[in-house]
Short mmCIF file of C-alpha atoms in Angstrom, two decimals:
data_model
loop_
_atom_site.label_atom_id
_atom_site.label_comp_id
_atom_site.label_asym_id
_atom_site.label_seq_id
_atom_site.Cartn_x
_atom_site.Cartn_y
_atom_site.Cartn_z
CA VAL A 3 -25.43 -27.53 3.72
CA ALA A 4 -28.47 -25.58 3.05
CA LEU A 5 -28.90 -24.48 6.74
CA TYR A 6 -25.04 -23.71 6.62
CA LYS A 7 -25.64 -21.46 3.62
CA SER A 8 -28.29 -19.61 5.32
CA VAL A 9 -25.76 -18.51 8.36
CA PRO A 10 -25.30 -14.73 7.91
CA THR A 11 -21.53 -15.09 7.19
CA ARG A 12 -20.68 -11.81 5.93
CA LEU A 13 -22.38 -9.96 8.78
CA LEU A 14 -20.69 -12.28 11.48
CA SER A 15 -17.19 -11.56 9.54
CA ARG A 16 -17.90 -7.85 9.60
CA ALA A 17 -18.59 -7.81 13.38
CA TRP A 18 -15.18 -10.23 13.97
CA GLY A 19 -13.70 -7.59 12.03
CA ARG A 20 -14.90 -4.61 14.01
CA LEU A 21 -14.05 -6.77 17.45
CA ASN A 22 -10.77 -7.33 16.10
CA GLN A 23 -9.79 -3.84 15.84
CA VAL A 24 -10.94 -2.89 19.48
CA GLU A 25 -7.78 -1.87 21.01
CA LEU A 26 -7.07 -3.87 23.92
CA PRO A 27 -5.49 -2.85 27.28
CA THR A 28 -1.88 -3.44 27.79
CA TRP A 29 -2.33 -5.55 30.64
CA LEU A 30 -4.74 -8.10 28.56
CA ARG A 31 -2.70 -8.41 25.41
CA LYS A 32 -0.14 -10.88 26.39
CA PRO A 33 -2.83 -13.44 28.15
CA VAL A 34 -4.83 -13.10 24.77
CA TYR A 35 -2.48 -13.57 22.44
CA SER A 36 -0.74 -16.23 24.32
CA LEU A 37 -4.29 -18.26 24.45
CA TYR A 38 -4.41 -18.05 20.56
CA ILE A 39 -0.51 -18.82 20.02
CA TRP A 40 -1.13 -21.81 22.21
CA THR A 41 -4.42 -22.87 20.31
CA PHE A 42 -3.19 -22.32 16.92
CA GLY A 43 0.48 -23.20 17.24
CA VAL A 44 2.00 -19.72 16.38
CA ASN A 45 5.76 -19.49 16.04
CA MET A 46 6.46 -15.60 17.26
CA LYS A 47 10.33 -16.60 17.14
CA GLU A 48 9.67 -15.75 13.41
CA ALA A 49 7.69 -12.60 13.96
CA ALA A 50 9.62 -9.01 13.69
CA VAL A 51 8.29 -8.28 16.88
CA GLU A 52 8.14 -10.48 19.26
CA ASP A 53 6.68 -8.62 21.82
CA LEU A 54 3.14 -9.17 22.77
CA HIS A 55 2.47 -5.64 23.95
CA HIS A 56 3.35 -4.19 20.74
CA TYR A 57 0.08 -5.54 18.96
CA ARG A 58 -2.76 -3.03 19.96
CA ASN A 59 -5.71 -5.48 18.78
CA LEU A 60 -6.12 -8.73 17.25
CA SER A 61 -5.89 -7.57 13.84
CA GLU A 62 -2.44 -6.28 14.07
CA PHE A 63 -1.59 -9.33 15.67
CA PHE A 64 -2.88 -11.67 12.77
CA ARG A 65 -1.15 -9.60 10.27
CA ARG A 66 2.06 -9.53 11.89
CA LYS A 67 5.05 -9.29 9.62
CA LEU A 68 8.21 -11.47 9.80
CA LYS A 69 12.06 -11.33 10.25
CA PRO A 70 13.52 -10.76 6.74
CA GLN A 71 15.71 -14.03 7.15
CA ALA A 72 12.73 -15.96 8.36
CA ARG A 73 11.38 -16.80 4.83
CA PRO A 74 14.35 -17.21 2.46
CA VAL A 75 12.80 -17.24 -1.32
CA CYS A 76 13.90 -19.72 -3.64
CA CYS A 77 15.93 -18.54 -6.43
CA LEU A 78 16.32 -22.06 -8.44
CA HIS A 79 12.52 -22.83 -9.18
CA SER A 80 10.30 -20.72 -11.31
CA VAL A 81 7.37 -20.85 -8.91
CA ILE A 82 7.54 -20.37 -5.18
CA SER A 83 4.69 -20.52 -2.69
CA PRO A 84 3.00 -17.35 -2.25
CA SER A 85 2.30 -17.57 1.62
CA ASP A 86 2.57 -20.01 4.56
CA GLY A 87 -0.15 -23.14 4.60
CA LYS A 88 -1.06 -26.65 3.49
CA ILE A 89 -1.13 -27.61 -0.12
CA LEU A 90 -4.71 -29.29 -0.17
CA ASN A 91 -4.37 -29.86 -4.31
CA PHE A 92 -2.17 -29.53 -7.43
CA GLY A 93 -1.58 -30.70 -10.98
CA GLN A 94 -2.83 -30.19 -14.35
CA VAL A 95 -6.43 -28.66 -14.99
CA LYS A 96 -8.58 -31.33 -16.95
CA ASN A 97 -12.08 -30.73 -18.49
CA CYS A 98 -12.41 -27.33 -17.39
CA GLU A 99 -12.55 -28.15 -13.55
CA VAL A 100 -10.22 -27.83 -10.71
CA GLU A 101 -10.26 -29.85 -7.66
CA GLN A 102 -10.77 -27.83 -4.26
CA VAL A 103 -10.10 -30.76 -2.33
CA LYS A 104 -9.92 -34.62 -3.61
CA GLY A 105 -12.93 -35.82 -5.15
CA VAL A 106 -14.54 -32.08 -4.74
CA THR A 107 -14.32 -29.93 -8.00
CA TYR A 108 -15.68 -26.60 -9.02
CA SER A 109 -16.07 -25.21 -12.64
CA LEU A 110 -12.88 -23.33 -13.73
CA GLU A 111 -15.12 -20.40 -15.72
CA SER A 112 -17.38 -20.02 -12.56
CA PHE A 113 -14.28 -19.50 -10.49
CA LEU A 114 -12.53 -16.92 -12.85
CA GLY A 115 -15.50 -15.43 -14.53
CA PRO A 116 -15.81 -14.60 -18.47
CA ARG A 117 -12.53 -14.37 -20.10
CA ILE A 118 -11.11 -11.08 -19.83
CA CYS A 119 -10.70 -9.42 -23.55
CA THR A 120 -7.46 -10.45 -25.28
CA GLU A 121 -6.11 -7.09 -26.11
CA GLU A 122 -6.05 -6.28 -22.28
CA LEU A 123 -3.69 -9.25 -21.81
CA HIS A 124 -2.04 -9.23 -25.24
CA PHE A 125 -3.11 -12.94 -25.61
CA SER A 126 -3.61 -14.05 -29.15
CA GLN A 127 -6.85 -14.86 -30.24
CA ALA A 128 -8.38 -18.06 -29.65
CA PRO A 129 -10.92 -19.96 -31.84
CA PRO A 130 -14.58 -19.31 -30.98
CA GLY A 131 -15.34 -23.11 -30.62
CA ASN A 132 -12.70 -23.72 -27.97
CA SER A 133 -13.58 -24.47 -24.30
CA PHE A 134 -12.69 -21.79 -21.72
CA GLN A 135 -9.73 -23.74 -20.64
CA GLN A 136 -8.22 -23.86 -24.08
CA GLN A 137 -8.89 -20.09 -24.36
CA LEU A 138 -6.63 -19.70 -21.31
CA VAL A 139 -3.60 -21.05 -22.98
CA THR A 140 -2.04 -18.63 -25.40
CA LYS A 141 0.96 -20.90 -26.52
CA GLU A 142 1.12 -24.35 -28.72
CA GLY A 143 2.03 -26.99 -26.51
CA ASN A 144 1.35 -25.75 -22.92
CA GLU A 145 -0.96 -26.68 -20.50
CA LEU A 146 -2.82 -25.23 -17.61
CA TYR A 147 -1.79 -26.09 -14.03
CA HIS A 148 -3.45 -25.54 -10.56
CA CYS A 149 -2.39 -25.14 -7.01
CA VAL A 150 -4.47 -24.70 -3.69
CA ILE A 151 -2.57 -23.35 -0.54
CA TYR A 152 -5.13 -23.45 2.84
CA LEU A 153 -3.86 -20.84 5.12
CA ALA A 154 -4.77 -21.83 8.92
CA PRO A 155 -5.51 -19.24 11.48
CA GLY A 156 -2.02 -19.94 13.04
CA ASP A 157 -0.25 -19.25 9.88
CA TYR A 158 1.70 -15.80 8.54
CA HIS A 159 -1.27 -13.93 6.83
CA CYS A 160 0.45 -11.82 4.26
CA PHE A 161 1.22 -13.19 0.99
CA HIS A 162 3.41 -12.51 -1.97
CA SER A 163 4.24 -12.91 -5.67
CA PRO A 164 4.96 -16.58 -6.52
CA THR A 165 6.94 -15.79 -9.59
CA ASP A 166 8.01 -12.89 -11.99
CA TRP A 167 4.58 -11.68 -13.72
CA ARG A 168 2.79 -8.88 -14.86
CA VAL A 169 -0.90 -8.04 -13.15
CA SER A 170 -3.22 -6.65 -15.94
CA HIS A 171 -6.59 -7.07 -14.26
CA ARG A 172 -8.42 -7.20 -11.06
CA ARG A 173 -11.93 -9.28 -10.71
CA HIS A 174 -13.43 -8.70 -7.24
CA PHE A 175 -16.31 -11.05 -6.72
CA PRO A 176 -18.50 -10.34 -3.25
CA GLY A 177 -19.91 -13.37 -2.33
CA SER A 178 -20.44 -15.46 0.77
CA LEU A 179 -17.74 -16.14 3.23
CA MET A 180 -18.22 -19.43 4.38
CA SER A 181 -15.45 -21.34 6.14
CA VAL A 182 -12.97 -22.76 3.46
CA ASN A 183 -11.47 -25.34 6.20
CA PRO A 184 -10.76 -28.86 4.00
CA GLY A 185 -13.43 -30.60 6.24
CA VAL A 186 -16.31 -27.79 5.12
CA ALA A 187 -14.73 -27.91 1.42
CA ARG A 188 -15.23 -31.64 1.06
CA TRP A 189 -19.07 -31.28 1.75
CA ILE A 190 -19.94 -27.91 -0.09
CA LYS A 191 -19.50 -28.07 -3.80
CA GLU A 192 -18.21 -25.07 -5.92
CA LEU A 193 -17.59 -23.72 -2.19
CA PHE A 194 -14.58 -21.59 -3.57
CA CYS A 195 -16.98 -20.01 -6.30
CA HIS A 196 -19.52 -19.12 -3.66
CA ASN A 197 -17.12 -17.08 -1.59
CA GLU A 198 -15.63 -13.89 -1.80
CA ARG A 199 -12.91 -13.61 -4.02
CA VAL A 200 -10.41 -11.32 -5.58
CA VAL A 201 -8.83 -12.72 -8.86
CA LEU A 202 -5.75 -11.26 -10.08
CA THR A 203 -4.69 -12.02 -13.62
CA GLY A 204 -2.00 -11.61 -15.89
CA ASP A 205 0.75 -13.10 -17.66
CA TRP A 206 4.67 -14.49 -17.10
CA LYS A 207 7.04 -15.78 -19.56
CA HIS A 208 5.44 -18.82 -20.11
CA GLY A 209 1.59 -16.94 -20.86
CA PHE A 210 -1.48 -16.78 -18.72
CA PHE A 211 -0.87 -16.51 -14.88
CA SER A 212 -3.64 -15.79 -12.07
CA LEU A 213 -3.49 -15.79 -8.33
CA THR A 214 -6.72 -15.81 -6.48
CA ALA A 215 -7.00 -14.87 -2.71
CA VAL A 216 -10.50 -16.50 -1.75
CA GLY A 217 -12.35 -15.06 1.41
CA ALA A 218 -13.65 -17.17 4.53
CA THR A 219 -15.38 -16.72 7.58
CA ASN A 220 -13.77 -13.85 9.83
CA VAL A 221 -11.78 -13.23 6.63
CA GLY A 222 -13.86 -10.34 4.90
CA SER A 223 -10.88 -8.30 4.92
CA ILE A 224 -8.83 -9.09 1.52
CA ARG A 225 -6.28 -6.35 1.09
CA ILE A 226 -4.38 -5.93 -2.38
CA TYR A 227 -1.26 -3.50 -1.57
CA PHE A 228 -1.10 -1.69 -5.03
CA ASP A 229 -5.04 -1.81 -5.22
CA GLN A 230 -6.48 1.24 -3.20
CA ASP A 231 -9.74 0.98 -4.89
CA LEU A 232 -10.11 -2.63 -3.78
CA HIS A 233 -12.90 -2.84 -0.75
CA THR A 234 -14.09 -6.32 0.37
CA ASN A 235 -17.25 -7.52 2.44
CA SER A 236 -19.37 -4.26 1.71
CA PRO A 237 -22.86 -4.76 3.69
CA CYS A 238 -24.74 -5.02 0.14
CA TYR A 239 -23.98 -6.92 -3.04
CA SER A 240 -25.72 -8.68 -5.85
CA LYS A 241 -25.27 -12.37 -5.74
CA GLY A 242 -23.47 -13.86 -8.67
CA SER A 243 -22.31 -9.91 -9.47
CA TYR A 244 -18.45 -9.24 -9.89
CA ASN A 245 -16.64 -5.65 -10.77
CA ASP A 246 -13.22 -5.82 -13.04
CA PHE A 247 -10.58 -3.09 -13.08
CA SER A 248 -7.84 -3.33 -15.43
CA PHE A 249 -4.19 -2.15 -14.24
CA ILE A 250 -3.41 -1.01 -17.86
CA SER A 251 -4.10 2.32 -18.86
CA ASN A 252 -2.84 4.81 -21.41
CA ASN A 253 0.09 5.87 -18.66
CA ASN A 254 0.83 2.47 -17.75
CA LYS A 255 0.39 -0.17 -20.89
CA GLU A 256 2.62 -2.78 -19.12
CA GLY A 257 0.24 -2.90 -15.68
CA ILE A 258 1.67 -4.04 -12.49
CA PRO A 259 5.39 -5.82 -12.93
CA MET A 260 5.42 -8.45 -9.78
CA ARG A 261 8.97 -9.87 -8.72
CA LYS A 262 9.01 -13.34 -7.09
CA GLY A 263 8.64 -13.02 -3.24
CA GLU A 264 7.58 -9.59 -3.38
CA HIS A 265 4.71 -8.54 -0.97
CA LEU A 266 1.58 -8.72 -2.58
CA GLY A 267 -1.45 -8.54 -0.30
CA GLU A 268 -2.67 -9.82 3.15
CA PHE A 269 -5.63 -11.30 4.78
CA ASN A 270 -7.28 -11.30 8.40
CA LEU A 271 -7.03 -14.63 10.25
CA GLY A 272 -6.58 -17.41 7.14
CA SER A 273 -8.03 -18.47 3.99
CA THR A 274 -7.09 -19.93 0.57
CA ILE A 275 -5.06 -18.99 -2.43
CA VAL A 276 -5.47 -20.30 -5.59
CA LEU A 277 -2.78 -20.39 -8.38
CA ILE A 278 -3.99 -21.09 -11.83
CA PHE A 279 -1.38 -20.68 -14.44
CA GLU A 280 -0.05 -21.96 -18.07
CA ALA A 281 3.21 -23.62 -18.41
CA PRO A 282 4.83 -26.16 -20.72
CA LYS A 283 4.16 -29.80 -20.73
CA ASP A 284 7.48 -30.53 -18.64
CA PHE A 285 6.66 -28.23 -15.81
CA LYS A 286 6.68 -30.46 -12.18
CA PHE A 287 5.56 -29.85 -8.97
CA HIS A 288 7.82 -30.40 -5.93
CA LEU A 289 5.01 -30.98 -3.66
CA LYS A 290 2.73 -33.71 -2.13
CA ALA A 291 -0.80 -33.16 -1.25
CA GLY A 292 -1.33 -32.39 2.55
CA GLN A 293 2.10 -31.05 3.02
CA LYS A 294 2.87 -28.01 4.87
CA ILE A 295 4.86 -25.36 2.79
CA ARG A 296 6.10 -21.89 3.75
CA PHE A 297 6.06 -19.01 1.87
CA GLY A 298 9.30 -18.65 -0.32
CA GLU A 299 9.67 -22.34 -0.81
CA ALA A 300 9.35 -24.15 -4.41
CA LEU A 301 6.24 -25.22 -5.68
CA GLY A 302 7.07 -26.26 -9.13
CA SER A 303 9.44 -26.01 -12.27
CA LEU A 304 10.63 -26.65 -15.60
#
C-alpha cells in the first residue's frame, strides 16, 4: 500500500489528460475507439453521435453525450441514480462512518470536511455536544443515508442531479488520484478521503443533501457545469487542504436550484459518486449491492 501511495498519480493523470486531448488523424479514430469499445463494452447505439470519426480525441469520446431518450428519468421515486455505474454500497450512516466497499469504512467528517456554517445552509443550530453525523441531521426523526456508485471506464461519464435540491456550497479537496476500482478500495483504508474530490452540499425537501464527485487515476478532470471557478488536478497543492466556495451571495440568496435529472457535471474516464443525505426513517433504497445501474433509474423513495 505504501509503495502504491508513492506513485505520482497526479502527474501521470495530467500527462494522460494531455494525451487524451491530442487530435487523432481521421483514419486512426475508428481503430482506436473500436479497441476501447471492445475492451470496456461501450454501447455506442446510445450515443448522440454514433459516428466514431466525429470525436477528434479520446477526451471527446470519453465525454460523449447520449441520445435524449436513452435514459428516461424515473418520476415515481424521489431519488434517482445521478450516473451510470455499479452500486458499491448503500444504507444508513452509522457511528459517523460510511462504507466505501463492504467491510471497509471511512470517516464521514474526514470525507466531507468540517461542517459548513448553519447560516449558509439555513439549518437549525445543533447542540455543540452532538456528533458530526447528528449535526448534519436537521429534522427530528430523520436519518442520514449514503449511496456509492462506481463509474467504470466504459460507462457514460456525465452525472446529473439525483433529486430536486438547492446547491449552496462547493468544497474542493485537492489530493491523490489513486484508482477507485473496488478491488483497490478494499485494501486502502479511507481511499475516498485521500483522493481529490468535489463536495457539493445543500438541501432538499427533507433536509441536508450532498453529492461528492471523487477523482481517480487518469480522472484529474472533474467538471461542474455551473461552477466556472473550479479547477481540479492542479500541479501544486497542500496535503489535507481544501477550498470552499459559496453559491449564496447578496444577488443569489437561494443558491443553485437543480432539478431531478438536470445535467450537473462530468468526469474524464471513470470514477465514483457518493451521495450522503438526510431523509425520514421510512426512506427505502430499491437497490442490491453490486448491481449495475443507469442514470435516471430509481435509487430510493419514501
